[in-house]
Amino acid sequence: MRNVPADHRGVLAWTGASSFAELGSMIPISGGPQAYLAYAYNPLVSFLYSWTAISALKPGSGAIIALIFGEYVMRLFYPHDYNPQDIPHWQTQIMASLCVLVAFMLCVGSPRLGTRTAVLLTVIKLAALVSVTVLGIIQLIRGKASSTLRGPLFSGTSPNPSSFALALYSGLWAFDGWDATNFVTGEMKNVERNLPRVIHSSMSIVLTAFLFANVSYFTVLEKDVVARSNTVALDFGRALFGSLGGVLFSVMVAISCLGALQGGLYTSSRLVYASGQEGFLPSFFGRLNQRLKTPVNATALHATLTIVFIIFGGGFRSLVNFYSVAGWGFYFLTVVGLLVLRIKEPNLDRPYKTWLITPVTFSAVALFLLFMPVAAAPLEAMAAVGFILVGIPIFYLTRERPRDISGERGTSLLGKVFALCLKFRGTSRSDYVRAAAEEHEEQMEMLPPK
């Protein structure tokens, strides 16, 4: 993972985020890639994304974050010289599962609790990154930088393209989440202006913070220590302040992981909720809790799947590889869909339009990332492809919603998306936004009261 500079990984993620900004402002509908794939291709591709995201991508990502939480917390219960590899994995799994349960309660307590908690935990996360950066700069000024910064940075790294792709996967996962805002585009005000601003400002903050934090880690720690460790921040704190520093930074990272998990659970549960409403999942998952006004059933399903991945997912590395192959396959299709729409719909109103080189670069690198890991991680790659293909028969079994008590057959969300997209052709921008707002009026119930 350390083979690939953090700034290169961040810039690559930024090209994807910029492409999603154009898609989101052009098609201001909640659902993210689900809506874009339906418009650019067909309902089957859109369903395969929903199937994979709900069943594997989002729970798998949450499981990775929860396992990091578990590793940092469990290190606190063992002596500092204890080999982390000797810590029983089941203990880490239990701690990770507890983290998921806490995040679940924060998400379903009330709409306001979920958003306020996300803001608070994000502030703590940024404070942790800033503190790492400041401490690293102080060490540089004092002339106590490690030998890593004075020697060749890439000595001993592998020239194998497959290994390079796996390193990119691990690094890009750290920047993942840039597509999350598009899941709630239909609930935003002034989408054409605010969505690009949110995406570009957040990417610039994250890229800068991660770059300086990594430089600080290598300033204090030798690269061999960083390569071996699964808890770099804890080792960083111990190197500077001893055991107390290790405890302090472990707690900060654990809180950051809880915040990331809670945010992911909050947004992903909305995808489950929408799929329950459209008939891809039982309608039980498409209901709001009458008392809490939150999608408790949808959030519970996502939390349960996350715990399943924690227990049976095969560990951090296997989860990252599986998640990345499946996830980047749909990232590739979505951004290529942007290019398809520029050809199919050249007159479609685009309030924000990224440079052509942006989606082209992202698509080319994504294609490389999809083919190269087959040799280095064939089991994870085949598992991801197989999991996606299983969704094809499921699509034909579930594409029509069962009749309700009144005897009416409900229209799926994908059908609504297509009808809405057809309606958009030749309409003005104001009609476009108004139609999208009317089509997703129910989603506004999930927003916290002002």
CSV table of N, CA and C in Angstrom, one decimal, residues 29 32 43 47 52 63 69 72 139 177 181 208 214 222 234 242 253 265 286 335-336 343 351 373 389 396 420 432 439:
chain,number,residue,atom,x,y,z
A,29,ILE,N,-31.2,13.2,-8.6
A,29,ILE,CA,-32.1,12.2,-8.0
A,29,ILE,C,-31.3,11.5,-6.9
A,32,GLY,N,-27.7,7.9,-6.2
A,32,GLY,CA,-26.3,7.8,-6.7
A,32,GLY,C,-26.2,7.0,-8.0
A,43,PRO,N,-32.2,-1.0,-16.7
A,43,PRO,CA,-32.5,-1.3,-15.3
A,43,PRO,C,-31.7,-2.5,-14.8
A,47,PHE,N,-29.9,-2.4,-11.3
A,47,PHE,CA,-30.2,-3.4,-10.2
A,47,PHE,C,-29.0,-4.1,-9.7
A,52,THR,N,-25.4,-5.5,-5.4
A,52,THR,CA,-24.1,-5.6,-4.9
A,52,THR,C,-23.8,-4.6,-3.8
A,63,ALA,N,-17.6,-3.2,7.5
A,63,ALA,CA,-16.8,-4.3,8.2
A,63,ALA,C,-15.3,-3.9,8.3
A,69,PHE,N,-11.4,-0.4,13.9
A,69,PHE,CA,-11.8,0.0,15.3
A,69,PHE,C,-11.4,-1.1,16.3
A,72,TYR,N,-7.5,-1.4,17.0
A,72,TYR,CA,-7.0,-0.3,17.8
A,72,TYR,C,-7.4,-0.4,19.3
A,139,GLN,N,8.6,17.5,14.8
A,139,GLN,CA,9.8,16.6,14.7
A,139,GLN,C,10.7,17.0,13.6
A,177,GLY,N,-15.6,7.1,-0.4
A,177,GLY,CA,-16.7,7.8,0.3
A,177,GLY,C,-17.0,9.1,-0.5
A,181,THR,N,-22.2,11.6,-1.1
A,181,THR,CA,-23.1,12.7,-1.2
A,181,THR,C,-24.2,12.5,-2.3
A,208,THR,N,-5.5,17.0,1.4
A,208,THR,CA,-4.4,17.7,2.2
A,208,THR,C,-4.2,17.1,3.5
A,214,ASN,N,0.3,11.4,6.4
A,214,ASN,CA,1.3,10.3,6.0
A,214,ASN,C,2.7,10.8,6.1
A,222,GLU,N,9.9,4.5,11.0
A,222,GLU,CA,10.5,3.9,9.9
A,222,GLU,C,9.5,3.2,9.0
A,234,LEU,N,-1.3,4.3,16.6
A,234,LEU,CA,-0.9,3.9,18.0
A,234,LEU,C,0.6,3.9,18.1
A,242,GLY,N,5.2,7.7,24.5
A,242,GLY,CA,5.2,6.5,25.3
A,242,GLY,C,3.8,5.9,25.3
A,253,VAL,N,-8.3,7.4,17.0
A,253,VAL,CA,-8.6,6.7,15.8
A,253,VAL,C,-9.9,5.9,15.9
A,265,LEU,N,-23.3,4.0,7.6
A,265,LEU,CA,-24.5,3.3,7.9
A,265,LEU,C,-25.7,4.2,7.7
A,286,GLY,N,-38.8,-0.8,3.5
A,286,GLY,CA,-39.1,0.5,3.0
A,286,GLY,C,-40.0,1.4,3.8
A,335,VAL,N,-18.8,6.1,-14.4
A,335,VAL,CA,-18.1,7.2,-15.1
A,335,VAL,C,-18.1,7.0,-16.6
A,336,VAL,N,-18.0,5.8,-17.1
A,336,VAL,CA,-18.2,5.6,-18.5
A,336,VAL,C,-19.6,6.0,-19.0
A,343,ILE,N,-22.6,11.6,-25.3
A,343,ILE,CA,-22.9,11.3,-26.7
A,343,ILE,C,-24.4,11.2,-27.0
A,351,PRO,N,-25.4,21.8,-15.4
A,351,PRO,CA,-25.0,23.0,-14.7
A,351,PRO,C,-23.5,23.0,-14.3
A,373,PRO,N,-5.5,-7.2,-10.7
A,373,PRO,CA,-5.5,-8.0,-9.5
A,373,PRO,C,-5.9,-9.4,-9.7
A,389,LEU,N,-22.8,-11.5,-10.7
A,389,LEU,CA,-23.6,-12.3,-11.6
A,389,LEU,C,-24.8,-13.0,-11.0
A,396,TYR,N,-34.6,-10.7,-12.4
A,396,TYR,CA,-35.8,-11.1,-13.1
A,396,TYR,C,-36.9,-11.7,-12.2
A,420,LEU,N,-39.0,9.4,-15.4
A,420,LEU,CA,-38.5,10.8,-15.0
A,420,LEU,C,-37.5,11.2,-16.1
A,432,TYR,N,-36.9,20.2,-14.7
A,432,TYR,CA,-36.1,19.1,-14.3
A,432,TYR,C,-36.0,19.0,-12.8
A,439,GLU,N,-40.8,13.8,-7.4
A,439,GLU,CA,-40.7,12.3,-7.4
A,439,GLU,C,-40.1,11.7,-6.1
